[in-house]
Amino acid sequence: MSLTESKIMSNPVSCDDSVLLPVRSLVMNAIGNRTIAGFCEDAGLSVGYMSRLLNGKMKSTPSVRTLAKISCSSMGDDKQEVFKRLLDIYGHDIGVEEIQQEIRIAERTSEIIEEEREGAKAGKKSAIELKASVMGLMISNLMIKGVPLKSLNNFGPNETIDIGTEGYPFERLVIISGFCGNSTQATMAERDIMKQLLKCVSSQKDLPLYLILTEHKEVFDFVSDVVENSLEASAYVLLTNSNVTGFVEQKFFAAENVKAPFEFVDDANNI
């Protein structure tokens, strides 16, 4: 629960109908056609807190800041009037200047929440596009080397690509993209890569050649360590440059002393 959501009092807040009914009416009008969860996300409040408020189970009175958040996330136009009515119901006596200041703070909070939401959407879209780019880079490299490729599954930029070949030691290649949208997601991406890889390995009788791609050095090092110490599989771990136009580092790990069939980086450090 946010620190602004309640103010501890010596006595619980009144939960009789004289408080509950007008509060519930104002809040439900503020929510409009959104879900309670959607409203809380817009307002920056917890769903549990809002549920207690609507059901008259509050043990402390809502703070001025919380009431401002509720009012400023209202679907109606007169947010200041909603705020004044809520202040009145809960016995908050503040001046006009403080009311306006709290409204401004709450409005800016809503703007920040929306900016973060839009940024997350853009980041996700960017990650998907770059994931597709890194997959495309690997396929282009294989085609340049003259490797005949045949898709063995339907795939998208978030999925493993399973490819068949002819005339090579490995008749199946599994490409796994470990690209993540920004460095704060790198740790999660490491685990996601391993989940995908382990799932593939555990389901195969004849192990294919795994090609694990990432744009982050920390992911590259982590995956290399896990493949080397935990998996009985032949796999490349490949690090792309920042604009996903080429590979700058590779490691090859062989099951049963298999020789690396391809070179993706001229000065690669093979193991």
PDB file of C-alpha atoms in Angstrom:
ATOM      1  CA  MET A   1       0.000   0.000   0.000  1.00  0.00           C
ATOM      2  CA  SER A   2       1.254   3.485  -0.835  1.00  0.00           C
ATOM      3  CA  LEU A   3       2.323   5.638   2.094  1.00  0.00           C
ATOM      4  CA  THR A   4      -0.197   8.252   0.932  1.00  0.00           C
ATOM      5  CA  GLU A   5      -3.159   5.899   1.045  1.00  0.00           C
ATOM      6  CA  SER A   6      -4.123   6.295   4.693  1.00  0.00           C
ATOM      7  CA  LYS A   7      -3.488   8.267   7.834  1.00  0.00           C
ATOM      8  CA  ILE A   8      -3.392   6.228  11.042  1.00  0.00           C
ATOM      9  CA  MET A   9      -5.893   7.435  13.612  1.00  0.00           C
ATOM     10  CA  SER A  10      -6.618   6.450  17.188  1.00  0.00           C
ATOM     11  CA  ASN A  11     -10.122   5.346  16.171  1.00  0.00           C
ATOM     12  CA  PRO A  12     -11.249   3.505  13.021  1.00  0.00           C
ATOM     13  CA  VAL A  13     -12.920   5.591  10.317  1.00  0.00           C
ATOM     14  CA  SER A  14     -16.729   5.625  10.412  1.00  0.00           C
ATOM     15  CA  CYS A  15     -18.184   2.904   8.186  1.00  0.00           C
ATOM     16  CA  ASP A  16     -21.893   3.714   8.549  1.00  0.00           C
ATOM     17  CA  ASP A  17     -24.100   4.502   5.567  1.00  0.00           C
ATOM     18  CA  SER A  18     -23.692   8.264   5.992  1.00  0.00           C
ATOM     19  CA  VAL A  19     -20.052   7.817   4.928  1.00  0.00           C
ATOM     20  CA  LEU A  20     -20.078   4.621   2.901  1.00  0.00           C
ATOM     21  CA  LEU A  21     -22.945   5.409   0.497  1.00  0.00           C
ATOM     22  CA  PRO A  22     -21.781   8.861  -0.702  1.00  0.00           C
ATOM     23  CA  VAL A  23     -18.147   7.675  -0.921  1.00  0.00           C
ATOM     24  CA  ARG A  24     -19.147   4.598  -2.906  1.00  0.00           C
ATOM     25  CA  SER A  25     -21.271   6.736  -5.244  1.00  0.00           C
ATOM     26  CA  LEU A  26     -18.475   9.245  -5.856  1.00  0.00           C
ATOM     27  CA  VAL A  27     -15.818   6.573  -6.367  1.00  0.00           C
ATOM     28  CA  MET A  28     -17.930   4.412  -8.686  1.00  0.00           C
ATOM     29  CA  ASN A  29     -18.697   7.497 -10.787  1.00  0.00           C
ATOM     30  CA  ALA A  30     -14.977   8.254 -10.842  1.00  0.00           C
ATOM     31  CA  ILE A  31     -14.201   4.702 -11.988  1.00  0.00           C
ATOM     32  CA  GLY A  32     -16.750   4.953 -14.811  1.00  0.00           C
ATOM     33  CA  ASN A  33     -16.543   2.114 -17.350  1.00  0.00           C
ATOM     34  CA  ARG A  34     -13.117   0.928 -16.172  1.00  0.00           C
ATOM     35  CA  THR A  35     -12.461  -2.048 -13.957  1.00  0.00           C
ATOM     36  CA  ILE A  36     -11.406  -1.306 -10.393  1.00  0.00           C
ATOM     37  CA  ALA A  37      -7.954  -2.645 -11.276  1.00  0.00           C
ATOM     38  CA  GLY A  38      -7.747  -0.338 -14.280  1.00  0.00           C
ATOM     39  CA  PHE A  39      -8.814   2.653 -12.199  1.00  0.00           C
ATOM     40  CA  CYS A  40      -6.263   1.832  -9.491  1.00  0.00           C
ATOM     41  CA  GLU A  41      -3.533   1.546 -12.108  1.00  0.00           C
ATOM     42  CA  ASP A  42      -4.439   5.000 -13.439  1.00  0.00           C
ATOM     43  CA  ALA A  43      -4.614   6.506  -9.956  1.00  0.00           C
ATOM     44  CA  GLY A  44      -1.507   4.842  -8.536  1.00  0.00           C
ATOM     45  CA  LEU A  45      -3.423   3.089  -5.745  1.00  0.00           C
ATOM     46  CA  SER A  46      -3.617  -0.551  -4.721  1.00  0.00           C
ATOM     47  CA  VAL A  47      -6.659  -2.676  -5.607  1.00  0.00           C
ATOM     48  CA  GLY A  48      -6.854  -4.057  -2.070  1.00  0.00           C
ATOM     49  CA  TYR A  49      -7.011  -0.578  -0.607  1.00  0.00           C
ATOM     50  CA  MET A  50      -9.752   0.516  -3.003  1.00  0.00           C
ATOM     51  CA  SER A  51     -11.732  -2.635  -2.251  1.00  0.00           C
ATOM     52  CA  ARG A  52     -11.621  -1.910   1.480  1.00  0.00           C
ATOM     53  CA  LEU A  53     -12.689   1.686   0.869  1.00  0.00           C
ATOM     54  CA  LEU A  54     -15.694   0.653  -1.249  1.00  0.00           C
ATOM     55  CA  ASN A  55     -16.743  -2.065   1.194  1.00  0.00           C
ATOM     56  CA  GLY A  56     -16.519   0.046   4.341  1.00  0.00           C
ATOM     57  CA  LYS A  57     -13.657  -1.955   5.835  1.00  0.00           C
ATOM     58  CA  MET A  58     -11.251   0.945   6.362  1.00  0.00           C
ATOM     59  CA  LYS A  59      -9.387   1.026   9.686  1.00  0.00           C
ATOM     60  CA  SER A  60      -7.971   4.480   9.051  1.00  0.00           C
ATOM     61  CA  THR A  61      -9.169   7.522   7.191  1.00  0.00           C
ATOM     62  CA  PRO A  62      -7.868   8.123   3.652  1.00  0.00           C
ATOM     63  CA  SER A  63      -5.254  10.845   3.414  1.00  0.00           C
ATOM     64  CA  VAL A  64      -5.748  14.094   1.520  1.00  0.00           C
ATOM     65  CA  ARG A  65      -3.253  12.873  -1.113  1.00  0.00           C
ATOM     66  CA  THR A  66      -5.186   9.639  -1.656  1.00  0.00           C
ATOM     67  CA  LEU A  67      -8.477  11.483  -2.091  1.00  0.00           C
ATOM     68  CA  ALA A  68      -6.767  13.774  -4.605  1.00  0.00           C
ATOM     69  CA  LYS A  69      -5.570  10.748  -6.585  1.00  0.00           C
ATOM     70  CA  ILE A  70      -9.086   9.296  -6.646  1.00  0.00           C
ATOM     71  CA  SER A  71     -10.563  12.625  -7.755  1.00  0.00           C
ATOM     72  CA  CYS A  72      -7.976  13.327 -10.465  1.00  0.00           C
ATOM     73  CA  SER A  73      -8.461   9.880 -11.992  1.00  0.00           C
ATOM     74  CA  SER A  74     -12.203  10.462 -12.243  1.00  0.00           C
ATOM     75  CA  MET A  75     -13.915   9.937 -15.596  1.00  0.00           C
ATOM     76  CA  GLY A  76     -15.937  13.110 -14.925  1.00  0.00           C
ATOM     77  CA  ASP A  77     -14.886  16.673 -15.660  1.00  0.00           C
ATOM     78  CA  ASP A  78     -15.278  18.375 -12.282  1.00  0.00           C
ATOM     79  CA  LYS A  79     -12.412  16.676 -10.461  1.00  0.00           C
ATOM     80  CA  GLN A  80     -11.999  19.510  -7.974  1.00  0.00           C
ATOM     81  CA  GLU A  81     -15.647  19.243  -6.904  1.00  0.00           C
ATOM     82  CA  VAL A  82     -15.275  15.476  -6.349  1.00  0.00           C
ATOM     83  CA  PHE A  83     -12.158  16.175  -4.282  1.00  0.00           C
ATOM     84  CA  LYS A  84     -13.958  18.758  -2.113  1.00  0.00           C
ATOM     85  CA  ARG A  85     -16.865  16.405  -1.460  1.00  0.00           C
ATOM     86  CA  LEU A  86     -14.539  13.567  -0.433  1.00  0.00           C
ATOM     87  CA  LEU A  87     -12.582  15.910   1.850  1.00  0.00           C
ATOM     88  CA  ASP A  88     -15.857  16.968   3.436  1.00  0.00           C
ATOM     89  CA  ILE A  89     -17.057  13.391   4.004  1.00  0.00           C
ATOM     90  CA  TYR A  90     -13.813  12.371   5.715  1.00  0.00           C
ATOM     91  CA  GLY A  91     -13.498  15.601   7.754  1.00  0.00           C
ATOM     92  CA  HIS A  92     -10.371  17.051   6.136  1.00  0.00           C
ATOM     93  CA  ASP A  93     -10.404  20.833   6.546  1.00  0.00           C
ATOM     94  CA  ILE A  94      -7.850  22.372   4.175  1.00  0.00           C
ATOM     95  CA  GLY A  95      -7.632  25.704   2.371  1.00  0.00           C
ATOM     96  CA  VAL A  96      -8.197  26.510  -1.285  1.00  0.00           C
ATOM     97  CA  GLU A  97      -4.467  26.794  -2.054  1.00  0.00           C
ATOM     98  CA  GLU A  98      -3.739  23.364  -0.565  1.00  0.00           C
ATOM     99  CA  ILE A  99      -6.659  21.867  -2.495  1.00  0.00           C
ATOM    100  CA  GLN A 100      -5.267  23.240  -5.753  1.00  0.00           C
ATOM    101  CA  GLN A 101      -1.762  22.080  -4.874  1.00  0.00           C
ATOM    102  CA  GLU A 102      -2.946  18.539  -4.119  1.00  0.00           C
ATOM    103  CA  ILE A 103      -4.880  18.485  -7.405  1.00  0.00           C
ATOM    104  CA  ARG A 104      -1.738  19.540  -9.307  1.00  0.00           C
ATOM    105  CA  ILE A 105       0.356  16.853  -7.581  1.00  0.00           C
ATOM    106  CA  ALA A 106      -2.228  14.168  -8.316  1.00  0.00           C
ATOM    107  CA  GLU A 107      -2.526  15.251 -11.953  1.00  0.00           C
ATOM    108  CA  ARG A 108       1.243  15.099 -12.381  1.00  0.00           C
ATOM    109  CA  THR A 109       1.274  11.643 -10.775  1.00  0.00           C
ATOM    110  CA  SER A 110      -1.303  10.483 -13.336  1.00  0.00           C
ATOM    111  CA  GLU A 111       0.782  11.950 -16.153  1.00  0.00           C
ATOM    112  CA  ILE A 112       3.895  10.116 -14.943  1.00  0.00           C
ATOM    113  CA  ILE A 113       1.975   6.814 -14.716  1.00  0.00           C
ATOM    114  CA  GLU A 114       0.743   7.276 -18.298  1.00  0.00           C
ATOM    115  CA  GLU A 115       4.239   8.191 -19.537  1.00  0.00           C
ATOM    116  CA  GLU A 116       5.678   5.061 -17.918  1.00  0.00           C
ATOM    117  CA  ARG A 117       2.902   2.947 -19.431  1.00  0.00           C
ATOM    118  CA  GLU A 118       3.555   4.311 -22.930  1.00  0.00           C
ATOM    119  CA  GLY A 119       7.271   3.838 -22.448  1.00  0.00           C
ATOM    120  CA  ALA A 120       6.759   0.194 -21.489  1.00  0.00           C
ATOM    121  CA  LYS A 121       4.650  -0.380 -24.622  1.00  0.00           C
ATOM    122  CA  ALA A 122       7.308   1.224 -26.814  1.00  0.00           C
ATOM    123  CA  GLY A 123      10.045  -0.800 -25.131  1.00  0.00           C
ATOM    124  CA  LYS A 124       8.165  -4.056 -25.701  1.00  0.00           C
ATOM    125  CA  LYS A 125       7.595  -3.232 -29.365  1.00  0.00           C
ATOM    126  CA  SER A 126      11.270  -2.315 -29.779  1.00  0.00           C
ATOM    127  CA  ALA A 127      12.351  -5.572 -28.133  1.00  0.00           C
ATOM    128  CA  ILE A 128      10.162  -7.634 -30.476  1.00  0.00           C
ATOM    129  CA  GLU A 129      11.500  -5.814 -33.533  1.00  0.00           C
ATOM    130  CA  LEU A 130      15.102  -6.303 -32.442  1.00  0.00           C
ATOM    131  CA  LYS A 131      14.459  -9.932 -31.563  1.00  0.00           C
ATOM    132  CA  ALA A 132      13.295 -10.435 -35.131  1.00  0.00           C
ATOM    133  CA  SER A 133      16.430  -8.614 -36.330  1.00  0.00           C
ATOM    134  CA  VAL A 134      18.804 -10.853 -34.393  1.00  0.00           C
ATOM    135  CA  MET A 135      16.997 -13.965 -35.672  1.00  0.00           C
ATOM    136  CA  GLY A 136      17.254 -12.575 -39.189  1.00  0.00           C
ATOM    137  CA  LEU A 137      20.970 -11.944 -38.708  1.00  0.00           C
ATOM    138  CA  MET A 138      21.573 -15.600 -37.841  1.00  0.00           C
ATOM    139  CA  ILE A 139      19.525 -16.891 -40.782  1.00  0.00           C
ATOM    140  CA  SER A 140      21.373 -14.528 -43.155  1.00  0.00           C
ATOM    141  CA  ASN A 141      24.731 -15.760 -41.840  1.00  0.00           C
ATOM    142  CA  LEU A 142      23.776 -19.378 -42.424  1.00  0.00           C
ATOM    143  CA  MET A 143      22.496 -18.665 -45.913  1.00  0.00           C
ATOM    144  CA  ILE A 144      25.700 -16.774 -46.805  1.00  0.00           C
ATOM    145  CA  LYS A 145      27.653 -19.859 -45.724  1.00  0.00           C
ATOM    146  CA  GLY A 146      25.582 -21.912 -48.171  1.00  0.00           C
ATOM    147  CA  VAL A 147      23.670 -23.860 -45.545  1.00  0.00           C
ATOM    148  CA  PRO A 148      20.336 -25.107 -46.968  1.00  0.00           C
ATOM    149  CA  LEU A 149      17.599 -24.166 -44.537  1.00  0.00           C
ATOM    150  CA  LYS A 150      14.104 -25.520 -44.143  1.00  0.00           C
ATOM    151  CA  SER A 151      11.741 -24.321 -41.437  1.00  0.00           C
ATOM    152  CA  LEU A 152      10.435 -27.143 -39.272  1.00  0.00           C
ATOM    153  CA  ASN A 153       7.951 -25.073 -37.277  1.00  0.00           C
ATOM    154  CA  ASN A 154       5.869 -21.936 -37.358  1.00  0.00           C
ATOM    155  CA  PHE A 155       7.611 -19.198 -35.449  1.00  0.00           C
ATOM    156  CA  GLY A 156       7.530 -15.541 -34.491  1.00  0.00           C
ATOM    157  CA  PRO A 157      10.134 -13.158 -33.071  1.00  0.00           C
ATOM    158  CA  ASN A 158       9.464 -14.323 -29.502  1.00  0.00           C
ATOM    159  CA  GLU A 159       9.836 -18.029 -30.273  1.00  0.00           C
ATOM    160  CA  THR A 160      12.534 -20.564 -30.927  1.00  0.00           C
ATOM    161  CA  ILE A 161      13.227 -21.219 -34.606  1.00  0.00           C
ATOM    162  CA  ASP A 162      13.643 -24.887 -35.487  1.00  0.00           C
ATOM    163  CA  ILE A 163      15.429 -25.348 -38.832  1.00  0.00           C
ATOM    164  CA  GLY A 164      16.324 -28.447 -40.843  1.00  0.00           C
ATOM    165  CA  THR A 165      19.525 -28.735 -42.934  1.00  0.00           C
ATOM    166  CA  GLU A 166      20.941 -31.254 -45.388  1.00  0.00           C
ATOM    167  CA  GLY A 167      24.519 -32.386 -45.831  1.00  0.00           C
ATOM    168  CA  TYR A 168      25.789 -31.092 -42.481  1.00  0.00           C
ATOM    169  CA  PRO A 169      26.780 -32.912 -39.275  1.00  0.00           C
ATOM    170  CA  PHE A 170      23.717 -31.434 -37.579  1.00  0.00           C
ATOM    171  CA  GLU A 171      20.504 -31.964 -39.489  1.00  0.00           C
ATOM    172  CA  ARG A 172      18.587 -29.696 -37.144  1.00  0.00           C
ATOM    173  CA  LEU A 173      19.450 -26.241 -35.855  1.00  0.00           C
ATOM    174  CA  VAL A 174      17.554 -24.561 -33.025  1.00  0.00           C
ATOM    175  CA  ILE A 175      17.932 -20.784 -32.857  1.00  0.00           C
ATOM    176  CA  ILE A 176      17.081 -19.136 -29.534  1.00  0.00           C
ATOM    177  CA  SER A 177      17.057 -15.354 -29.199  1.00  0.00           C
ATOM    178  CA  GLY A 178      18.111 -13.991 -25.836  1.00  0.00           C
ATOM    179  CA  PHE A 179      17.695 -10.358 -26.805  1.00  0.00           C
ATOM    180  CA  CYS A 180      16.067  -8.182 -24.137  1.00  0.00           C
ATOM    181  CA  GLY A 181      14.799  -4.647 -24.496  1.00  0.00           C
ATOM    182  CA  ASN A 182      17.088  -2.927 -21.998  1.00  0.00           C
ATOM    183  CA  SER A 183      19.728  -3.739 -19.431  1.00  0.00           C
ATOM    184  CA  THR A 184      17.295  -3.818 -16.503  1.00  0.00           C
ATOM    185  CA  GLN A 185      15.658  -6.847 -18.121  1.00  0.00           C
ATOM    186  CA  ALA A 186      18.930  -8.702 -18.679  1.00  0.00           C
ATOM    187  CA  THR A 187      18.667 -10.875 -15.559  1.00  0.00           C
ATOM    188  CA  MET A 188      15.149 -11.990 -16.480  1.00  0.00           C
ATOM    189  CA  ALA A 189      16.260 -12.673 -20.034  1.00  0.00           C
ATOM    190  CA  GLU A 190      19.035 -14.955 -18.789  1.00  0.00           C
ATOM    191  CA  ARG A 191      16.499 -17.158 -17.040  1.00  0.00           C
ATOM    192  CA  ASP A 192      14.117 -17.094 -19.995  1.00  0.00           C
ATOM    193  CA  ILE A 193      16.861 -18.276 -22.345  1.00  0.00           C
ATOM    194  CA  MET A 194      17.685 -21.191 -20.073  1.00  0.00           C
ATOM    195  CA  LYS A 195      14.039 -22.180 -19.719  1.00  0.00           C
ATOM    196  CA  GLN A 196      13.677 -22.310 -23.493  1.00  0.00           C
ATOM    197  CA  LEU A 197      16.932 -24.173 -23.977  1.00  0.00           C
ATOM    198  CA  LEU A 198      16.302 -26.748 -21.269  1.00  0.00           C
ATOM    199  CA  LYS A 199      12.796 -27.343 -22.589  1.00  0.00           C
ATOM    200  CA  CYS A 200      14.213 -27.996 -26.063  1.00  0.00           C
ATOM    201  CA  VAL A 201      16.996 -30.254 -24.785  1.00  0.00           C
ATOM    202  CA  SER A 202      14.730 -32.308 -22.538  1.00  0.00           C
ATOM    203  CA  SER A 203      12.305 -33.008 -25.391  1.00  0.00           C
ATOM    204  CA  GLN A 204      14.854 -34.190 -27.969  1.00  0.00           C
ATOM    205  CA  LYS A 205      16.230 -37.687 -28.453  1.00  0.00           C
ATOM    206  CA  ASP A 206      18.765 -36.665 -31.090  1.00  0.00           C
ATOM    207  CA  LEU A 207      20.199 -33.385 -29.867  1.00  0.00           C
ATOM    208  CA  PRO A 208      20.310 -30.649 -32.498  1.00  0.00           C
ATOM    209  CA  LEU A 209      22.832 -27.825 -32.662  1.00  0.00           C
ATOM    210  CA  TYR A 210      21.686 -24.915 -30.525  1.00  0.00           C
ATOM    211  CA  LEU A 211      22.415 -21.328 -31.586  1.00  0.00           C
ATOM    212  CA  ILE A 212      21.810 -18.982 -28.662  1.00  0.00           C
ATOM    213  CA  LEU A 213      21.845 -15.291 -29.556  1.00  0.00           C
ATOM    214  CA  THR A 214      22.024 -12.207 -27.360  1.00  0.00           C
ATOM    215  CA  GLU A 215      22.942  -8.548 -27.571  1.00  0.00           C
ATOM    216  CA  HIS A 216      24.002  -8.281 -23.899  1.00  0.00           C
ATOM    217  CA  LYS A 217      27.456  -9.262 -22.683  1.00  0.00           C
ATOM    218  CA  GLU A 218      26.180 -10.201 -19.221  1.00  0.00           C
ATOM    219  CA  VAL A 219      23.624 -12.555 -20.769  1.00  0.00           C
ATOM    220  CA  PHE A 220      26.318 -13.991 -23.077  1.00  0.00           C
ATOM    221  CA  ASP A 221      28.607 -14.751 -20.100  1.00  0.00           C
ATOM    222  CA  PHE A 222      25.809 -16.220 -17.988  1.00  0.00           C
ATOM    223  CA  VAL A 223      24.487 -18.465 -20.756  1.00  0.00           C
ATOM    224  CA  SER A 224      28.008 -19.607 -21.678  1.00  0.00           C
ATOM    225  CA  ASP A 225      28.616 -20.659 -18.083  1.00  0.00           C
ATOM    226  CA  VAL A 226      25.334 -22.576 -17.817  1.00  0.00           C
ATOM    227  CA  VAL A 227      25.806 -24.357 -21.170  1.00  0.00           C
ATOM    228  CA  GLU A 228      29.378 -25.326 -20.302  1.00  0.00           C
ATOM    229  CA  ASN A 229      28.628 -26.630 -16.813  1.00  0.00           C
ATOM    230  CA  SER A 230      25.036 -27.848 -16.904  1.00  0.00           C
ATOM    231  CA  LEU A 231      24.084 -29.098 -20.371  1.00  0.00           C
ATOM    232  CA  GLU A 232      25.098 -32.101 -22.418  1.00  0.00           C
ATOM    233  CA  ALA A 233      24.460 -30.409 -25.737  1.00  0.00           C
ATOM    234  CA  SER A 234      26.305 -28.885 -28.664  1.00  0.00           C
ATOM    235  CA  ALA A 235      25.684 -25.167 -28.720  1.00  0.00           C
ATOM    236  CA  TYR A 236      26.973 -21.845 -29.950  1.00  0.00           C
ATOM    237  CA  VAL A 237      26.534 -18.811 -27.742  1.00  0.00           C
ATOM    238  CA  LEU A 238      26.756 -15.700 -29.917  1.00  0.00           C
ATOM    239  CA  LEU A 239      27.013 -12.032 -28.978  1.00  0.00           C
ATOM    240  CA  THR A 240      25.835  -9.452 -31.521  1.00  0.00           C
ATOM    241  CA  ASN A 241      26.970  -5.858 -31.757  1.00  0.00           C
ATOM    242  CA  SER A 242      24.669  -3.110 -30.477  1.00  0.00           C
ATOM    243  CA  ASN A 243      22.985  -2.442 -33.824  1.00  0.00           C
ATOM    244  CA  VAL A 244      22.504  -6.153 -34.562  1.00  0.00           C
ATOM    245  CA  THR A 245      24.464  -6.159 -37.825  1.00  0.00           C
ATOM    246  CA  GLY A 246      27.071  -8.765 -36.934  1.00  0.00           C
ATOM    247  CA  PHE A 247      28.479 -11.101 -34.275  1.00  0.00           C
ATOM    248  CA  VAL A 248      31.359  -9.867 -32.123  1.00  0.00           C
ATOM    249  CA  GLU A 249      31.961 -12.895 -29.907  1.00  0.00           C
ATOM    250  CA  GLN A 250      31.168 -16.593 -30.004  1.00  0.00           C
ATOM    251  CA  LYS A 251      31.720 -19.664 -27.899  1.00  0.00           C
ATOM    252  CA  PHE A 252      31.126 -23.222 -29.031  1.00  0.00           C
ATOM    253  CA  PHE A 253      30.438 -26.021 -26.592  1.00  0.00           C
ATOM    254  CA  ALA A 254      30.521 -29.561 -27.928  1.00  0.00           C
ATOM    255  CA  ALA A 255      28.829 -32.716 -26.730  1.00  0.00           C
ATOM    256  CA  GLU A 256      31.106 -35.743 -27.292  1.00  0.00           C
ATOM    257  CA  ASN A 257      33.955 -33.684 -28.806  1.00  0.00           C
ATOM    258  CA  VAL A 258      32.021 -32.513 -31.844  1.00  0.00           C
ATOM    259  CA  LYS A 259      33.953 -30.032 -33.944  1.00  0.00           C
ATOM    260  CA  ALA A 260      32.441 -26.556 -34.488  1.00  0.00           C
ATOM    261  CA  PRO A 261      30.822 -26.654 -37.947  1.00  0.00           C
ATOM    262  CA  PHE A 262      30.695 -22.857 -38.461  1.00  0.00           C
ATOM    263  CA  GLU A 263      32.654 -19.701 -37.703  1.00  0.00           C
ATOM    264  CA  PHE A 264      30.572 -16.605 -37.065  1.00  0.00           C
ATOM    265  CA  VAL A 265      33.397 -14.413 -35.733  1.00  0.00           C
ATOM    266  CA  ASP A 266      36.868 -14.453 -37.283  1.00  0.00           C
ATOM    267  CA  ASP A 267      38.752 -14.232 -33.992  1.00  0.00           C
ATOM    268  CA  ALA A 268      36.208 -16.252 -32.001  1.00  0.00           C
ATOM    269  CA  ASN A 269      37.334 -17.859 -28.790  1.00  0.00           C
ATOM    270  CA  ASN A 270      36.230 -21.475 -29.243  1.00  0.00           C
ATOM    271  CA  ILE A 271      36.039 -23.839 -26.316  1.00  0.00           C
TER     272      ILE A 271
END
